[in-house]
Coordinates of C-alpha atoms and ligand atoms in Angstrom, one line a residue:
X28 CA 15.8 -14.5 -9.8
X29 CA 19.1 -16.1 -9.1
X30 CA 19.4 -16.0 -5.2
X31 CA 22.0 -17.2 -2.8
X32 CA 21.5 -17.5 0.9
X33 CA 24.9 -17.4 2.8
X34 CA 24.4 -19.0 6.1
X35 CA 21.3 -21.2 6.0
X36 CA 20.5 -21.6 9.7
X37 CA 17.2 -20.8 11.4
X38 CA 16.5 -17.6 9.5
X39 CA 18.2 -18.6 6.2
X40 CA 16.2 -21.8 6.1
X41 CA 13.0 -19.9 6.9
X42 CA 13.7 -17.7 3.9
X43 CA 14.5 -20.7 1.6
X44 CA 11.3 -22.2 2.6
X45 CA 9.4 -19.1 1.7
X46 CA 11.2 -18.7 -1.6
X47 CA 10.8 -22.3 -2.6
X48 CA 7.0 -22.5 -1.7
X49 CA 6.4 -19.2 -3.4
X50 CA 8.1 -20.2 -6.7
X51 CA 10.2 -17.1 -6.3
X52 CA 13.7 -18.3 -7.6
X53 CA 15.3 -19.1 -10.9
X54 CA 18.2 -20.7 -9.0
X55 CA 18.7 -20.9 -5.3
X56 CA 22.2 -21.6 -3.6
X57 CA 22.0 -22.4 0.0
X58 CA 25.4 -22.4 1.9
X59 CA 26.2 -23.4 5.4
X60 CA 29.5 -24.5 7.0
X61 CA 28.4 -28.2 7.4
X62 CA 25.7 -28.5 4.5
X63 CA 24.8 -32.1 5.4
X64 CA 21.8 -30.9 7.6
X65 CA 20.2 -29.3 4.6
X66 CA 21.0 -31.8 1.8
X67 CA 17.4 -32.7 1.2
X68 CA 16.9 -29.0 -0.1
X69 CA 19.1 -30.1 -3.1
X70 CA 16.0 -32.3 -4.2
X71 CA 14.0 -29.3 -5.1
X72 CA 14.4 -28.2 -8.8
X73 CA 17.2 -25.5 -9.2
X74 CA 18.1 -25.6 -5.5
X75 CA 21.8 -26.1 -4.8
X76 CA 23.4 -26.8 -1.4
X77 CA 27.1 -26.2 -0.8
X78 CA 29.7 -24.9 1.6
X79 CA 31.4 -22.8 -1.0
X80 CA 30.2 -19.2 -0.6
X81 CA 32.4 -18.0 -3.5
X82 CA 30.7 -20.5 -5.9
X83 CA 27.3 -19.4 -4.6
X84 CA 28.1 -15.7 -5.1
X85 CA 29.4 -16.2 -8.7
X86 CA 26.2 -18.2 -9.7
X87 CA 23.8 -15.6 -8.2
X88 CA 22.7 -12.1 -8.4
X89 CA 20.9 -11.5 -5.1
X90 CA 23.0 -12.5 -2.1
X91 CA 21.3 -12.9 1.2
X92 CA 23.5 -12.9 4.3
X93 CA 22.1 -14.7 7.3
X94 CA 25.2 -15.7 9.3
X95 CA 25.7 -14.8 12.9
X96 CA 27.0 -11.2 13.3
X97 CA 30.5 -12.2 14.2
X98 CA 30.8 -14.4 11.0
X99 CA 29.9 -11.7 8.3
X100 CA 33.2 -9.9 8.3
X101 CA 35.3 -12.7 7.3
X102 CA 32.7 -13.9 4.7
X103 CA 32.7 -10.5 3.1
X104 CA 36.3 -10.5 2.9
X105 CA 36.1 -13.9 1.0
X106 CA 33.9 -13.1 -1.6
X107 CA 34.4 -9.4 -2.3
X108 CA 36.7 -10.1 -5.4
X109 CA 33.7 -11.9 -7.0
X110 CA 31.3 -9.1 -6.7
X111 CA 30.3 -7.4 -9.9
X112 CA 27.5 -4.8 -10.9
X113 CA 24.9 -7.5 -11.2
X114 CA 25.0 -8.3 -7.5
X115 CA 22.7 -7.0 -4.7
X116 CA 23.8 -7.6 -1.2
X117 CA 21.0 -8.1 1.3
X118 CA 22.2 -8.4 5.0
X119 CA 19.7 -9.7 7.7
X120 CA 22.5 -9.4 10.3
X121 CA 21.5 -7.8 13.5
X122 CA 23.6 -4.8 14.6
X123 CA 25.9 -4.8 11.4
X124 CA 25.8 -1.3 9.8
X125 CA 25.7 -0.6 6.2
X126 CA 29.0 1.5 6.5
X127 CA 30.7 -1.6 8.1
X128 CA 29.7 -3.6 4.9
X129 CA 31.0 -0.9 2.7
X130 CA 34.1 -0.7 4.7
X131 CA 35.0 -4.3 3.5
X132 CA 33.3 -4.3 0.0
X133 CA 33.3 -0.6 -1.0
X134 CA 30.5 2.0 -1.5
X135 CA 30.1 1.1 -5.1
X136 CA 27.9 -2.1 -4.4
X137 CA 24.2 -2.2 -3.9
X138 CA 23.7 -2.9 -0.3
X139 CA 20.4 -3.3 1.5
X140 CA 19.7 -4.4 5.0
X141 CA 16.5 -6.5 5.7
X142 CA 15.0 -7.5 8.9
X143 CA 12.4 -10.3 8.3
X144 CA 11.1 -12.8 11.0
X145 CA 10.8 -16.6 10.7
X146 CA 7.1 -16.4 9.6
X147 CA 8.8 -15.6 6.2
X148 CA 8.7 -19.4 5.7
X149 CA 5.1 -19.2 5.5
X150 CA 4.9 -15.9 3.5
X151 CA 4.0 -13.9 6.5
X152 CA 7.0 -12.0 7.6
X153 CA 6.8 -8.3 8.3
X154 CA 10.3 -7.2 6.9
X155 CA 11.9 -3.7 7.2
X156 CA 14.4 -2.6 4.6
X157 CA 17.1 0.1 4.3
X158 CA 19.8 0.5 1.7
X159 CA 23.0 2.6 1.1
X160 CA 22.7 5.4 -1.5
X161 CA 23.5 3.0 -4.4
X162 CA 21.2 0.4 -3.2
X163 CA 18.2 2.7 -3.6
X164 CA 18.4 1.8 -7.2
X165 CA 17.7 -1.7 -6.3
X166 CA 15.5 -1.6 -3.4
X167 CA 12.5 -2.3 -5.5
X168 CA 13.8 -5.7 -6.1
X169 CA 14.2 -6.4 -2.4
X170 CA 10.7 -5.1 -2.0
X171 CA 9.4 -7.4 -4.6
X172 CA 11.2 -10.4 -3.0
X173 CA 10.0 -9.6 0.5
X174 CA 6.3 -8.5 -0.4
X175 CA 6.1 -11.9 -2.0
X176 CA 6.9 -13.4 1.5
X177 CA 4.8 -11.1 3.4
X178 CA 4.8 -7.5 3.8
X179 CA 7.7 -4.9 3.8
X180 CA 8.4 -1.3 4.8
X181 CA 11.5 0.9 3.7
X182 CA 12.8 2.7 6.9
X183 CA 15.9 4.8 7.4
X184 CA 18.7 2.6 8.7
X185 CA 18.8 4.2 12.1
X186 CA 15.4 2.7 12.7
X187 CA 16.7 -0.9 12.0
X188 CA 17.7 -1.7 15.7
X189 CA 14.0 -0.9 16.7
X190 CA 12.6 -2.9 13.7
X191 CA 14.8 -5.9 14.9
X192 CA 13.0 -5.9 18.2
X193 CA 9.4 -5.1 16.9
X194 CA 9.3 -7.4 14.0
X195 CA 12.2 -10.1 14.1
X196 CA 12.1 -10.8 17.9
X197 CA 8.6 -9.6 18.0
X198 CA 7.3 -12.9 16.6
X199 CA 8.6 -14.5 19.7
X200 CA 7.0 -12.1 21.9
X201 CA 3.7 -12.8 20.2
X202 CA 4.2 -16.6 20.4
X203 CA 4.8 -16.3 24.2
X204 CA 1.4 -14.4 24.5
X205 CA -0.2 -17.1 22.5
X206 CA 1.4 -19.9 24.8
X207 CA 0.1 -18.0 27.9
X208 CA -3.3 -17.9 26.3
X209 CA -3.1 -21.4 25.7
X210 CA -2.1 -22.3 29.3
X211 CA -5.1 -20.3 30.6
X212 CA -7.4 -22.1 28.2
X213 CA -6.2 -25.4 29.7
X214 CA -6.8 -24.3 33.1
X215 CA -10.3 -23.2 32.2
X216 CA -11.0 -26.8 30.7
X217 CA -9.8 -27.3 27.3
X218 CA -7.5 -30.0 26.2
X219 CA -4.1 -28.8 25.2
X220 CA -4.6 -29.1 21.3
X221 CA -7.9 -27.4 21.4
X222 CA -6.5 -24.7 23.7
X223 CA -3.6 -23.9 21.3
X224 CA -6.2 -23.8 18.3
X225 CA -8.4 -21.3 20.2
X226 CA -5.5 -19.1 21.2
X227 CA -3.9 -19.0 17.6
X228 CA -7.2 -18.4 15.8
X229 CA -8.2 -15.7 18.1
X230 CA -4.9 -14.0 17.8
X231 CA -5.1 -14.3 14.1
X232 CA -8.7 -12.8 14.0
X233 CA -7.4 -9.9 16.2
X234 CA -4.7 -9.1 13.9
X235 CA -6.9 -9.4 10.8
X236 CA -9.5 -7.3 12.2
X237 CA -7.1 -4.3 12.7
X238 CA -5.4 -4.9 9.4
X239 CA -8.6 -5.1 7.5
X240 CA -10.5 -2.2 9.3
X241 CA -7.5 0.0 9.9
X242 CA -8.8 0.7 13.4
X243 CA -7.0 1.5 16.6
X244 CA -6.9 -1.6 18.9
X245 CA -8.7 0.3 21.6
X246 CA -11.6 1.2 19.3
X247 CA -12.0 -2.5 18.7
X248 CA -11.6 -3.4 22.3
X249 CA -14.4 -1.0 23.1
X250 CA -16.8 -3.1 21.0
X251 CA -15.8 -6.2 23.2
X252 CA -16.0 -4.7 26.6
X253 CA -19.5 -4.9 27.9
X254 CA -19.9 -2.6 30.9
X255 CA -19.5 -4.4 34.2
X256 CA -18.8 -7.4 31.9
X257 CA -16.0 -10.2 32.1
X258 CA -13.8 -8.7 29.4
X259 CA -13.1 -5.3 31.2
X260 CA -12.6 -7.2 34.5
X261 CA -10.0 -9.4 32.8
X262 CA -8.3 -6.6 31.0
X263 CA -8.0 -4.5 34.2
X264 CA -6.7 -7.3 36.3
X265 CA -3.9 -7.9 33.6
X266 CA -3.0 -4.1 33.6
X267 CA -2.8 -4.3 37.4
X268 CA -0.3 -7.0 37.1
X269 CA 1.5 -4.9 34.4
X270 CA 0.9 -6.6 31.1
X271 CA 1.5 -3.5 28.8
X272 CA 4.3 -2.4 31.0
X273 CA 6.1 -5.6 31.1
X274 CA 5.7 -6.0 27.2
X275 CA 7.2 -2.5 26.8
X276 CA 9.9 -2.9 29.2
X277 CA 11.0 -6.2 27.6
X278 CA 11.0 -4.7 24.3
X279 CA 13.2 -1.8 25.4
X280 CA 15.5 -4.3 27.1
X281 CA 15.8 -6.2 23.8
X282 CA 16.6 -3.0 22.0
X283 CA 19.3 -2.2 24.6
X284 CA 20.9 -5.6 24.1
X285 CA 21.6 -5.2 20.4
X286 CA 25.2 -3.8 20.1
X287 CA 26.8 -2.5 17.1
X288 CA 29.2 -5.2 15.8
X289 CA 32.9 -4.5 16.0
X290 CA 34.5 -5.2 12.6
X291 CA 37.7 -6.4 13.6
X292 CA 38.1 -9.6 11.5
X293 CA 40.9 -9.7 9.0
Ligands
LIG15 N1 16.6 -16.2 13.9 C1 15.9 -15.1 13.5 O1 14.8 -15.1 13.7 C2 16.5 -13.9 13.0 C3 17.8 -13.7 12.8 N2 18.3 -12.6 12.1 C4 19.9 -12.5 12.0 O2 20.1 -13.5 11.0 C5 21.4 -14.0 11.2 C6 21.3 -15.6 11.4 O3 20.6 -15.9 12.6 P1 20.0 -17.5 12.9 O4 19.6 -18.0 11.5 O5 19.3 -17.4 14.0 O6 21.5 -18.1 13.2 P2 21.9 -19.5 12.9 O7 23.1 -19.8 13.8 O8 20.8 -20.6 13.1 O9 22.5 -19.6 11.4 C7 23.7 -19.3 11.0 C8 24.0 -20.1 9.9 O10 25.3 -19.7 9.3 C9 26.1 -20.8 9.0 N3 27.5 -20.3 8.8 C10 28.5 -20.0 9.7 N4 29.6 -19.7 9.1 C11 29.3 -19.8 7.7 C12 30.2 -19.6 6.7 N5 31.5 -19.2 6.8 N6 29.6 -19.7 5.5 C13 28.2 -20.1 5.3 N7 27.5 -20.5 6.4 C14 28.1 -20.3 7.6 C15 26.0 -21.7 10.1 O11 26.3 -23.0 9.8 C16 24.5 -21.5 10.3 O12 23.8 -22.7 9.7 C17 21.9 -13.4 12.6 O13 22.7 -12.4 12.2 C18 20.7 -12.8 13.1 O14 20.9 -11.6 13.9 C19 17.6 -11.5 11.9 C20 16.2 -11.7 11.9 C21 15.5 -12.8 12.6
LIG16 O1 17.6 -12.9 18.8 C1 18.4 -12.4 18.2 O2 19.5 -11.9 18.3 C2 18.0 -12.4 16.7 C3 17.8 -11.2 16.0 C4 16.4 -10.9 15.9 C5 15.8 -12.3 16.1 N1 16.8 -13.2 16.4

């Protein structure tokens, strides 16, 4: 696959790492305003680094946009004359609706929205996908790319805002919980490195157990909570302090922060 990533910052670079490590490219163009910081990626075979978005679009079939929301409009205006029927446009931009992309490039383009997270760098992103009507014909290509770099789920576009919080921001929420667990482990006597190892792998195990068994978390928790034991004591104390409630409220606050981008450029 000939892929271009327009905007190789935090997310774009994570996608690039995933694509390169998983051997998922024929050619890969990486663009950013000041490409010096990612020059080292040009050492990989068939990877090209440039600030020229038009060149990247001309030389690629799959165009992944990973710029800040306010930057997308101008970029679409710059590249729209180069778009042909070979191109599939994949936008990871938060709050930027498909209809707003269509307003600039037209409805006769394959347009897909993708919401990955930074674990795409290690092939472990949960990525949600939605498309315009024409893009349905190419959604399998997007699925193939993102399934190679983790898991994907096709959703209606109206759920993209929620998917952004649960999956894209979600990885930060889980990492904060891992950090808190690490801090507790240090307080309970482990050194910092061991503490993080215990927290990370326990988190991984919980996730794998639910994925492999298909069980509800509470069914697995029931197996851990010995009556009058230490686990239920800890869980109840956490709930008295609002663990579930604060996580839910934080995710709703995150959801409410996402605004629909105003397309007033050019
Ligand atoms: N960071 C994350 O974990 C996630 C981010 N997103 C979305 O991805 C987008 C990018 O986010 P980040 O990577 O965090 O931002 P970032 O600021 O780290 O990266 C944006 C990159 O775009 C480049 N850029 C700016 N103007 C450009 C232009 N005209 N041509 C080419 N490159 C240009 C910048 O130099 C920068 O490297 C945002 O819209 C965000 O909502 C979505 C899911 C997860
Ligand atoms: O924090 C943000 O706004 C972006 C979108 C989801 C993850 N990072």
